[in-house]
PDB file of C-alpha atoms in Angstrom:
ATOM      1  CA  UNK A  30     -18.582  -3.259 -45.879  1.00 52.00           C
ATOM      2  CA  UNK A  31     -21.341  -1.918 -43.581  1.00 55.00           C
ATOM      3  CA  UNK A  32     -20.099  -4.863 -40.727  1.00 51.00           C
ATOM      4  CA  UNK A  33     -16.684  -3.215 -41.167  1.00 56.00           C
ATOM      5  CA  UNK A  34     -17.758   0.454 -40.780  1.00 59.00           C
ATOM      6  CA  UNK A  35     -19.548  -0.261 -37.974  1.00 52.00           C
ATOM      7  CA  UNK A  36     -16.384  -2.286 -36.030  1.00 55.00           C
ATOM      8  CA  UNK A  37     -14.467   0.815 -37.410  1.00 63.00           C
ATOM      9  CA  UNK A  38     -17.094   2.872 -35.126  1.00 59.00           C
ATOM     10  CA  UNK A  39     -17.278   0.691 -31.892  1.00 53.00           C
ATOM     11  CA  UNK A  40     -13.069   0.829 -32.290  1.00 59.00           C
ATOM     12  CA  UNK A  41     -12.514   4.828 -32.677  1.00 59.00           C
ATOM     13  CA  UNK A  42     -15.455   4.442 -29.708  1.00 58.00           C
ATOM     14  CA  UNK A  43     -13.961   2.942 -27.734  1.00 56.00           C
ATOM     15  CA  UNK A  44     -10.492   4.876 -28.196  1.00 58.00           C
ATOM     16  CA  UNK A  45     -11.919   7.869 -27.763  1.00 57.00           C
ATOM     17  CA  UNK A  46     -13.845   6.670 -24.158  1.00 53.00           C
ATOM     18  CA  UNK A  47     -10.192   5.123 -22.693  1.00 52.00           C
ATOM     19  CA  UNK A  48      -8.135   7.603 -24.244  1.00 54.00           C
ATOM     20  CA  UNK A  49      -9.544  10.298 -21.424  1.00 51.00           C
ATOM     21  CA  UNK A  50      -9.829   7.474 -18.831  1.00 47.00           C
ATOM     22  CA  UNK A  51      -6.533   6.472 -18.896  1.00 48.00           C
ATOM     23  CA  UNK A  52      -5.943  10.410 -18.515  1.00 46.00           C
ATOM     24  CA  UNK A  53      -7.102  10.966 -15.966  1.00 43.00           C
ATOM     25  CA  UNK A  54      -5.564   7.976 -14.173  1.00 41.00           C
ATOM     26  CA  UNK A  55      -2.065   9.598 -15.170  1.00 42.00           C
ATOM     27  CA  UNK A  56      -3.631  13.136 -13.154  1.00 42.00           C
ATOM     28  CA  UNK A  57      -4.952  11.156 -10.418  1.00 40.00           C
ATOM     29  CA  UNK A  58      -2.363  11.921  -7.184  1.00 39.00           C
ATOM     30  CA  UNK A  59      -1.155   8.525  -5.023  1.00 39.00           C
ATOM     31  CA  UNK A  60      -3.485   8.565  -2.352  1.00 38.00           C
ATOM     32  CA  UNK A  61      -1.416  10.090   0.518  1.00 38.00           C
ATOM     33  CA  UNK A  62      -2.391  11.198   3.703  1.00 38.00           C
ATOM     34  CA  UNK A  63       0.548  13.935   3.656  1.00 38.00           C
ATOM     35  CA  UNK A  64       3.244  14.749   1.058  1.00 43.00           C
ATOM     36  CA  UNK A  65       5.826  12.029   0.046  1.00 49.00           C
ATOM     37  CA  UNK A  66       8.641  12.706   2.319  1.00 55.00           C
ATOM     38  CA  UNK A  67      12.380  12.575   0.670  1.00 61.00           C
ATOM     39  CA  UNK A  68      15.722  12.762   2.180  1.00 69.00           C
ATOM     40  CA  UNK A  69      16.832  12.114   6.131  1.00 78.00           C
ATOM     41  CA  UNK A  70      14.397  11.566   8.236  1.00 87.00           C
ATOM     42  CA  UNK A  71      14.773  11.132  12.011  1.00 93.00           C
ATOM     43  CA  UNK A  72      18.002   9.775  13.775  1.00 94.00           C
ATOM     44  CA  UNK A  73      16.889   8.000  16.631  1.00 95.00           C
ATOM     45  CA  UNK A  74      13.763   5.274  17.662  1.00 96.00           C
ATOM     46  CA  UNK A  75      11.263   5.104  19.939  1.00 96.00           C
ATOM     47  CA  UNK A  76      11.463   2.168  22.672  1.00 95.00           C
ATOM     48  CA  UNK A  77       7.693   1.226  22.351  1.00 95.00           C
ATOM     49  CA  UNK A  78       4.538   1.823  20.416  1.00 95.00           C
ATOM     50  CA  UNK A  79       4.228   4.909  22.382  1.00 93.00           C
ATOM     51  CA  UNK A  80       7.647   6.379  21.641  1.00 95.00           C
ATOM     52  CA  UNK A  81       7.865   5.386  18.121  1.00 96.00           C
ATOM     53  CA  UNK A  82       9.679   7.802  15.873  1.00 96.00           C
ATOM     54  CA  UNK A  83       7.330   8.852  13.054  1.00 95.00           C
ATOM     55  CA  UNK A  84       8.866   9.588   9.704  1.00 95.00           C
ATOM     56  CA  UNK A  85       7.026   9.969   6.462  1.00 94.00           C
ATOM     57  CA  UNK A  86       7.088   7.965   3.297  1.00 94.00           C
ATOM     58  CA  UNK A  87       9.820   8.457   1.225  1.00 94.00           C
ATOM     59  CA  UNK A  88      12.029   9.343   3.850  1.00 95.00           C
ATOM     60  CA  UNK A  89      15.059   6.870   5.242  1.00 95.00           C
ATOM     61  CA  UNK A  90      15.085   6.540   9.444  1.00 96.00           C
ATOM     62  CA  UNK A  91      18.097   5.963  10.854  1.00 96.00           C
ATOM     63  CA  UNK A  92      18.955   4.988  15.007  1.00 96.00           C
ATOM     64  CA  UNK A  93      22.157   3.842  16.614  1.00 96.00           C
ATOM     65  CA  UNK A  94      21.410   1.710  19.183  1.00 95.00           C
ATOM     66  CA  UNK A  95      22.514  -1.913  20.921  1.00 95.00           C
ATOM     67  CA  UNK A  96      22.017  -5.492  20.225  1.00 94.00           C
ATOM     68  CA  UNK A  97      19.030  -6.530  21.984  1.00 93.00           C
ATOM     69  CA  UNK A  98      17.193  -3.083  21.525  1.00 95.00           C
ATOM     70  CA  UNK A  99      13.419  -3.095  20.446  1.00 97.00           C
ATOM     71  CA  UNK A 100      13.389  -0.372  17.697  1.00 97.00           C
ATOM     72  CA  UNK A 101      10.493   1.749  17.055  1.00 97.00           C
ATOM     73  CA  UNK A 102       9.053   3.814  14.199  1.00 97.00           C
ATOM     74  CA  UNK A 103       5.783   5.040  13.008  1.00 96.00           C
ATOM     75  CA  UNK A 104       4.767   6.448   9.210  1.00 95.00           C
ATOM     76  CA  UNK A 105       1.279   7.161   7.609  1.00 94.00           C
ATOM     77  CA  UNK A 106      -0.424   4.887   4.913  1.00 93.00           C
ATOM     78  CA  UNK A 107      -3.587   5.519   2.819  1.00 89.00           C
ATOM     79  CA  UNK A 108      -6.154   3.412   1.263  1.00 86.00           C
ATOM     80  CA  UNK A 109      -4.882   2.600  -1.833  1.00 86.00           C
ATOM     81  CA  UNK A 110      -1.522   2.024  -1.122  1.00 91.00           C
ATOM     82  CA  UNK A 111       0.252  -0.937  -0.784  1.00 94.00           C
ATOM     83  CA  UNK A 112       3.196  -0.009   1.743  1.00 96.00           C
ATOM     84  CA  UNK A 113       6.486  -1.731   1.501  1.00 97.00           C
ATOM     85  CA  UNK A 114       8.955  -1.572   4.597  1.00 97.00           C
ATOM     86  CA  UNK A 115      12.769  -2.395   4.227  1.00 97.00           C
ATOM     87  CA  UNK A 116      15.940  -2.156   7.039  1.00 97.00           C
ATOM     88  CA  UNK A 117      18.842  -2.793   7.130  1.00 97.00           C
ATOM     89  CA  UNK A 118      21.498  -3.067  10.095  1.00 96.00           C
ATOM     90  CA  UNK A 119      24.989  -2.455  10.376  1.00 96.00           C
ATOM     91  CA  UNK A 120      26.470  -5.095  12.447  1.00 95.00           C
ATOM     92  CA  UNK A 121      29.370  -4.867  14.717  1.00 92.00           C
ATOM     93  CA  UNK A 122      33.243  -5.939  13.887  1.00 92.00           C
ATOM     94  CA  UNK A 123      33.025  -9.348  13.329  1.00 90.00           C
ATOM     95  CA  UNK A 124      36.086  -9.797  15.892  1.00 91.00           C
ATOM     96  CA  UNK A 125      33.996  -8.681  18.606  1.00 92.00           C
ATOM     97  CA  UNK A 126      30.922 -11.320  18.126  1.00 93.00           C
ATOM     98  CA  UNK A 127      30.850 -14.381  19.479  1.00 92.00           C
ATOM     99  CA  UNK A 128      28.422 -15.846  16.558  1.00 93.00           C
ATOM    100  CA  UNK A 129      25.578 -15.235  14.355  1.00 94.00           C
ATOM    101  CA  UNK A 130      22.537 -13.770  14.863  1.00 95.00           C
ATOM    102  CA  UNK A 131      18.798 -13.332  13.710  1.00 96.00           C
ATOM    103  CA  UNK A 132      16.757  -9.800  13.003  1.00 97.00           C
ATOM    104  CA  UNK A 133      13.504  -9.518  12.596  1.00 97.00           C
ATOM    105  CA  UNK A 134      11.198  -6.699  11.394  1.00 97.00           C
ATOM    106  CA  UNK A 135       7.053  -6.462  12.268  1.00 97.00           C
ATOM    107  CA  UNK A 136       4.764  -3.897  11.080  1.00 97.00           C
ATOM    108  CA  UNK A 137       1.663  -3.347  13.296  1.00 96.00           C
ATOM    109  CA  UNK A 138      -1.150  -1.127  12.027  1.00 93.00           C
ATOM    110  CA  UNK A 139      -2.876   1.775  14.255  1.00 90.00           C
ATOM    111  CA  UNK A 140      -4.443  -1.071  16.914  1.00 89.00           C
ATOM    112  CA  UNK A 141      -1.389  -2.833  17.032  1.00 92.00           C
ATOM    113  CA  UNK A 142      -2.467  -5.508  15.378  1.00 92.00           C
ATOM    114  CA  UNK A 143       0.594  -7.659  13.681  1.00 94.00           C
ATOM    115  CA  UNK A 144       0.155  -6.800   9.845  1.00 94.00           C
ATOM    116  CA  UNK A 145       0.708 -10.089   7.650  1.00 92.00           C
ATOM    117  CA  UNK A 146       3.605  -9.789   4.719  1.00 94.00           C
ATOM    118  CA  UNK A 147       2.455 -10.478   1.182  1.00 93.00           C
ATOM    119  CA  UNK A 148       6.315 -11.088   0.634  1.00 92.00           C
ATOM    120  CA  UNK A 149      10.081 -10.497   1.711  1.00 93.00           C
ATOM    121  CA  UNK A 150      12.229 -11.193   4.570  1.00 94.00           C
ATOM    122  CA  UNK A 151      11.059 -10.483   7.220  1.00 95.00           C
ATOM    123  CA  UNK A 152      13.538 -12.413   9.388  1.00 96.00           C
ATOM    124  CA  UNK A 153      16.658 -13.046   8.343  1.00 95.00           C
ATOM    125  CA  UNK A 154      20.322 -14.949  10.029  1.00 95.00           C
ATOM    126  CA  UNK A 155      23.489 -13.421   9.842  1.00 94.00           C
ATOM    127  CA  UNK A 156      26.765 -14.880   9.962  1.00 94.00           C
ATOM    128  CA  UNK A 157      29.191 -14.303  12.601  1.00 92.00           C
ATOM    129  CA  UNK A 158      30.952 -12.098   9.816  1.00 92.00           C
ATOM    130  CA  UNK A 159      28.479 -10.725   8.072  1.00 94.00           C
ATOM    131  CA  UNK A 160      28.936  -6.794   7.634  1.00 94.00           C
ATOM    132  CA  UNK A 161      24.959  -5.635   7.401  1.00 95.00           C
ATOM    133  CA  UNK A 162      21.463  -7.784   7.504  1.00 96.00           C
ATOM    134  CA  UNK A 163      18.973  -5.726   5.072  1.00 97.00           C
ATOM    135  CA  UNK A 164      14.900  -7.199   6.029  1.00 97.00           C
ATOM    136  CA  UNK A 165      11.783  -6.270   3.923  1.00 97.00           C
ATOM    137  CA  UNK A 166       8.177  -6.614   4.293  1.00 96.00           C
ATOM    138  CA  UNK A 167       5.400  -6.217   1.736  1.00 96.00           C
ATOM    139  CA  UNK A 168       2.089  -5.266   3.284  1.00 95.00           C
ATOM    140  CA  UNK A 169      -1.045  -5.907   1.974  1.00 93.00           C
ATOM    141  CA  UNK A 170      -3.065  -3.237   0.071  1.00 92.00           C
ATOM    142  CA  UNK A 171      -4.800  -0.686   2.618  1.00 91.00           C
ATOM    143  CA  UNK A 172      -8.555  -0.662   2.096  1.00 87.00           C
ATOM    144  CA  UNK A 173     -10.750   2.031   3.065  1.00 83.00           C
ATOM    145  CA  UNK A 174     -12.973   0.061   5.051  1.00 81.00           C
ATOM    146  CA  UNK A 175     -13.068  -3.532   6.290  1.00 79.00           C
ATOM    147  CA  UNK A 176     -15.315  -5.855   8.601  1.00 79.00           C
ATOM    148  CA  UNK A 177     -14.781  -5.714  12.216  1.00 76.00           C
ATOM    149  CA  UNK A 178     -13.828  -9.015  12.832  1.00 79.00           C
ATOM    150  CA  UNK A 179     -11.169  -8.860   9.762  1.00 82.00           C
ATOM    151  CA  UNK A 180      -7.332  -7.994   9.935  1.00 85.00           C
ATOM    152  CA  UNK A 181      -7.252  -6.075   6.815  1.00 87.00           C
ATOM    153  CA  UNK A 182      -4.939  -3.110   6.854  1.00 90.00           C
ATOM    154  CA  UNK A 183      -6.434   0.529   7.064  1.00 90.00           C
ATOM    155  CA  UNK A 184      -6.149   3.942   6.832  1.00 91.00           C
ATOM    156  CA  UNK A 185      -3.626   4.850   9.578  1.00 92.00           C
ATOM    157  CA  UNK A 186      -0.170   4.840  11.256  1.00 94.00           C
ATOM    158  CA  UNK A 187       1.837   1.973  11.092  1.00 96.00           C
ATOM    159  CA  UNK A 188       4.534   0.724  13.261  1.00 97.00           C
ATOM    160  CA  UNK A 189       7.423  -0.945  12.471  1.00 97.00           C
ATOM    161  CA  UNK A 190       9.702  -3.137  15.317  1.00 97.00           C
ATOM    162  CA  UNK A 191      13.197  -4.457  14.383  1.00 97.00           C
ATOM    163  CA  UNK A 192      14.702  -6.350  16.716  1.00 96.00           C
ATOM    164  CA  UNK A 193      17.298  -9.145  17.068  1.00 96.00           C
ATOM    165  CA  UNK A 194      15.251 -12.184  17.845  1.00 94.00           C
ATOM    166  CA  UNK A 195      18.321 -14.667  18.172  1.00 94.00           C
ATOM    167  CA  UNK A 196      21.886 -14.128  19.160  1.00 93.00           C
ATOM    168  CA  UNK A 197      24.333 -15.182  22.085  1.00 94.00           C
ATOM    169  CA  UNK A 198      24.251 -13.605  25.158  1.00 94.00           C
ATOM    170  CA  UNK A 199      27.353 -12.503  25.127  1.00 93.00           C
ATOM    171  CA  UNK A 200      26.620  -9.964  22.004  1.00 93.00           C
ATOM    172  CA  UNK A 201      23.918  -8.640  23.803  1.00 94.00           C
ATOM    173  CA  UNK A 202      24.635  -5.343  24.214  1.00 93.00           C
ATOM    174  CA  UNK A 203      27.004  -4.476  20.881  1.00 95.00           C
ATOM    175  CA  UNK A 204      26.574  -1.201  19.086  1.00 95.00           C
ATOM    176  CA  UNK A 205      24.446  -1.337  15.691  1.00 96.00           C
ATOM    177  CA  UNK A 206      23.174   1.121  13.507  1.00 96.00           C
ATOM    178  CA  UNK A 207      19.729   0.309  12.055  1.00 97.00           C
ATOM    179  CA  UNK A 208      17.912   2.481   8.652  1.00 96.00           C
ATOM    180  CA  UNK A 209      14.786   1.898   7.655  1.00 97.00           C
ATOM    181  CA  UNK A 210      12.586   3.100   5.028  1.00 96.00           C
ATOM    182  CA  UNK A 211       8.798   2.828   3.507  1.00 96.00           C
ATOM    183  CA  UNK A 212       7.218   3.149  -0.206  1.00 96.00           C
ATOM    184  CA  UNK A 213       4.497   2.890  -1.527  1.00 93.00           C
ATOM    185  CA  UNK A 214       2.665   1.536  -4.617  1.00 90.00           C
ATOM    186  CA  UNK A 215      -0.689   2.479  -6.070  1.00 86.00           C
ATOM    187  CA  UNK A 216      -3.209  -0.483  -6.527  1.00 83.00           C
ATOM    188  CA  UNK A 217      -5.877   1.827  -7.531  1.00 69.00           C
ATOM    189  CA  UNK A 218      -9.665   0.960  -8.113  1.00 65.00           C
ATOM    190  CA  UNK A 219      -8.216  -2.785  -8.008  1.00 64.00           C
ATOM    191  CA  UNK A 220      -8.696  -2.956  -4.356  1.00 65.00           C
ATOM    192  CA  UNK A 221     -11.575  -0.095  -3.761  1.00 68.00           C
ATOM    193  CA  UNK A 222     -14.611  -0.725  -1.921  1.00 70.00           C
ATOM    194  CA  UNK A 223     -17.453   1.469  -0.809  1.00 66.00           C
ATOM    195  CA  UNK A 224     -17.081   3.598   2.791  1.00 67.00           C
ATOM    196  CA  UNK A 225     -14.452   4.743   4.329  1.00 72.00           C
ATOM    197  CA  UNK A 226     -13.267   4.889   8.453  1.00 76.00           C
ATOM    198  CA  UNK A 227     -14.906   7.828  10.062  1.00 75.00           C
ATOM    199  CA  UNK A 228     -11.076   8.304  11.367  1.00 80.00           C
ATOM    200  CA  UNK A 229      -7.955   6.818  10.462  1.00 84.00           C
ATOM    201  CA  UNK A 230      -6.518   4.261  12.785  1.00 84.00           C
ATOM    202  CA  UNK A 231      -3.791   7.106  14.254  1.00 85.00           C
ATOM    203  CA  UNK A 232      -3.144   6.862  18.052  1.00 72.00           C
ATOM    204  CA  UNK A 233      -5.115   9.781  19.904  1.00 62.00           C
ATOM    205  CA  UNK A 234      -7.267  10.388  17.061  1.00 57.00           C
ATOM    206  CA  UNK A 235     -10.549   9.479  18.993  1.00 48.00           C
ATOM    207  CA  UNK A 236      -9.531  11.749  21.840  1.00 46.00           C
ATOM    208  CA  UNK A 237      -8.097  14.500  20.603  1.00 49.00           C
ATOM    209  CA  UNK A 238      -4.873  14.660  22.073  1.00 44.00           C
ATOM    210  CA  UNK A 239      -2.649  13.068  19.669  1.00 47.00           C
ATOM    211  CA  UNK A 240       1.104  12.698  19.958  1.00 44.00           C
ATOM    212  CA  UNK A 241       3.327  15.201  19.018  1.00 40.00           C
ATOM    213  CA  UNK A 242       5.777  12.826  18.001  1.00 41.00           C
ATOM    214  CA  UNK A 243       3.032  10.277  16.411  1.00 44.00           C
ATOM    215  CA  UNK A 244       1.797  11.186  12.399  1.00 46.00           C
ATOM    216  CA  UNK A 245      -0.592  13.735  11.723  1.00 44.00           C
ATOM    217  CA  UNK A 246      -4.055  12.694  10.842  1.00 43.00           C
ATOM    218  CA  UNK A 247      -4.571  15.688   7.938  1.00 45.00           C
ATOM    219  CA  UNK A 248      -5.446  15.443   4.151  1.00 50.00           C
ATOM    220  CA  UNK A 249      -6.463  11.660   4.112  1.00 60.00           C
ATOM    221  CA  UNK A 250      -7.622  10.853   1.061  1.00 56.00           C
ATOM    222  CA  UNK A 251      -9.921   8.024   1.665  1.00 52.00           C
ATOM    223  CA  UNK A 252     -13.803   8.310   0.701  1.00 55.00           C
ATOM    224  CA  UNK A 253     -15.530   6.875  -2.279  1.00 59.00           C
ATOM    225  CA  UNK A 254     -13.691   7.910  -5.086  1.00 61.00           C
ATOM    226  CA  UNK A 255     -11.602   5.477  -7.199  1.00 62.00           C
ATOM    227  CA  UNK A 256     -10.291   5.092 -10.549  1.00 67.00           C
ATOM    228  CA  UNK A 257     -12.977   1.973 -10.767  1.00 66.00           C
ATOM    229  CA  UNK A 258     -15.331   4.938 -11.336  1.00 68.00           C
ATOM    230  CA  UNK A 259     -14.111   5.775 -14.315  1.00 74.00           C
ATOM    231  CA  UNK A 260     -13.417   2.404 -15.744  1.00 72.00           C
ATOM    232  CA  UNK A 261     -17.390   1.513 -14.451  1.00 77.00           C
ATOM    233  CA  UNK A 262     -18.173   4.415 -16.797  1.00 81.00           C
ATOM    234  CA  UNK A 263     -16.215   3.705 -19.375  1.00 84.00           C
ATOM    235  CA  UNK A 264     -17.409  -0.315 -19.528  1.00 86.00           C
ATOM    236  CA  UNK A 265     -20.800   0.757 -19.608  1.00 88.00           C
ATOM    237  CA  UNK A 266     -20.697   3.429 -22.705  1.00 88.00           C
ATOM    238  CA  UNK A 267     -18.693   0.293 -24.171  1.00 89.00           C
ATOM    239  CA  UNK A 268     -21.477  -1.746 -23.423  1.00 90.00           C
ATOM    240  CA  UNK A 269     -24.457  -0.084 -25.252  1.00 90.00           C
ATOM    241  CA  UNK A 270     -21.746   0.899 -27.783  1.00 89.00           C
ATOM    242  CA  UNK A 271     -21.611  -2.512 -28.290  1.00 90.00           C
ATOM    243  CA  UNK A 272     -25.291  -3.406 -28.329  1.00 89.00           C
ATOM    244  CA  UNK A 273     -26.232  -0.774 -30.937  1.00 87.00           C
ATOM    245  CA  UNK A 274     -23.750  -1.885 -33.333  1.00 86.00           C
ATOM    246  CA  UNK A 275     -25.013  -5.777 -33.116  1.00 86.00           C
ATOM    247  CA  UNK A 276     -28.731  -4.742 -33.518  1.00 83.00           C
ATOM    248  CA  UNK A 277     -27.054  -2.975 -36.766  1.00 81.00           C
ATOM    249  CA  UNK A 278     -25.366  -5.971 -37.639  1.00 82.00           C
ATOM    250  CA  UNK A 279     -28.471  -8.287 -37.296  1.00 82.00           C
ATOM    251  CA  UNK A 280     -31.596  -6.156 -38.064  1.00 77.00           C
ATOM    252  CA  UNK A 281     -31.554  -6.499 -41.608  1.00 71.00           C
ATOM    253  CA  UNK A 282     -32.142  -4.598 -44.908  1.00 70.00           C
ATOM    254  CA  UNK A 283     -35.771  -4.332 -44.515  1.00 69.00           C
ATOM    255  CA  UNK A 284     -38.628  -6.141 -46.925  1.00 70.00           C
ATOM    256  CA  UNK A 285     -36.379  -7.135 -50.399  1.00 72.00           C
ATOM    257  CA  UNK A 286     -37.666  -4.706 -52.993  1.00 72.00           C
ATOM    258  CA  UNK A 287     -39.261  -7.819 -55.070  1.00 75.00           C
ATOM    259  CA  UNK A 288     -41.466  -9.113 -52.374  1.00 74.00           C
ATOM    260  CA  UNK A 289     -44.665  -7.309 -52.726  1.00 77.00           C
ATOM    261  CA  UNK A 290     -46.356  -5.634 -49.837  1.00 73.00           C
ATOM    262  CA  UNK A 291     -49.028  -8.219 -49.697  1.00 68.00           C
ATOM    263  CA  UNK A 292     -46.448 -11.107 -48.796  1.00 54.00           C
TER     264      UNK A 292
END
């Protein structure tokens, strides 16, 4: 009985302890470096990294433009995310293609370094009569802070480039009409680590004189606060929870009552 009361006590313990974690997990805002954006965002690209659209999360980017175009856009990401690009491209009439073709979509982060894809498509063949091509690209989690010599993603703007990377020469040149969009998911504490960037890799930053086209680099929310902080907590009330109730368990009822003193 006294072994079951004191499980009983570790369990409503340990309810009580996650109950308000898991709370304040629910409270805890995405890390976002501005509000989500929703609806349109803007209708044409940028031609380079330094004319890249910007559009925010959340929001769809849309650009009519020509086969054989290098399309540019630009959106915000936050430690703790784990951004996930997707386009798609309206092709022309089939009957005025000569043959397939091949998109491709890249996301570089704030140095322009080419961002590796945890998963989708990132390159994809169309038939000579295929309608649309849709492309996706699942980043890794941003950290807050990464060695120098490492490719990690960070705190910052990222660019995406979609492009047609194979297709006749004589469909150079076709209209298209190209949408893309960005989401994010919330890893949480999963992928914390202590520090932060002093500033977030946005272009201009450093000088002062950022783009008025490129994101703005307000209301980031990396520093050091996670969610692991809470679960840290949490483990170690769990732990000396745990350590009282098995020196209850295994300390004994004392000297039996007919063993004299003297034994």
């Amino acid at each position: 009985m006294r072994v079951a009361r004191v499980l009983t006590t570790v369990a409503l313990c340990a309810a009580a302890l996650l109950g308000p974690a898991r709370a304040a997990l629910a409270d805890t805002p995405s890390p976002s470096p501005t509000e989500s954006g929703s609806g349109a965002g803007p209708t044409v690209a940028g031609t380079s990294f330094r004319t890249a659209a910007a559009f925010e999360q959340g929001q769809t980017a849309t650009a009519d433009a020509s086969s054989g175009d290098y399309l540019y856009w630009v959106f915000p990401a936050d430690a703790g995310q784990r951004p996930t690009v997707r386009a798609k491209v309206t092709l022309p009439d089939a009957a005025a293609r000569h043959g397939g073709s091949t998109w491709q979509l890249d996301v570089y982060d704030g140095l322009r370094r080419r961002q590796a894809c945890m998963y989708g498509m990132q390159t994809r063949a169309a038939a000579q009569d295929a309608a649309t091509v849709e492309l996706s690209c699942t980043m890794r989690p941003v950290r807050a802070l990464a060695e120098t010599w490492a490719n990690d993603p960070l705190p910052g703007s990222y660019y995406v480039r979609l492009t047609v990377s194979d297709a006749l020469v004589t469909d150079l040149g076709l209209p298209v009409t190209a949408e893309v969009r960005a989401v994010s998911k919330d890893v949480g504490g999963a992928h914390a680590v202590d520090g932060s960037l002093a500033e977030p890799l946005v272009a201009g930053v450093s000088t002062g004189t950022q783009p008025g086209d490129d994101v703005a680099d307000t209301e980031w929310a990396s520093g050091w606060w996670s969610d692991r902080w809470l679960w840290t907590a949490a483990g170690g009330l769990l732990g000396a929870l745990a350590g009282i109730a098995g020196y209850v368990l295994t300390r004994g009822s004392g000297r039996p009552s007919r063993v004299p003193p003297a034994a």
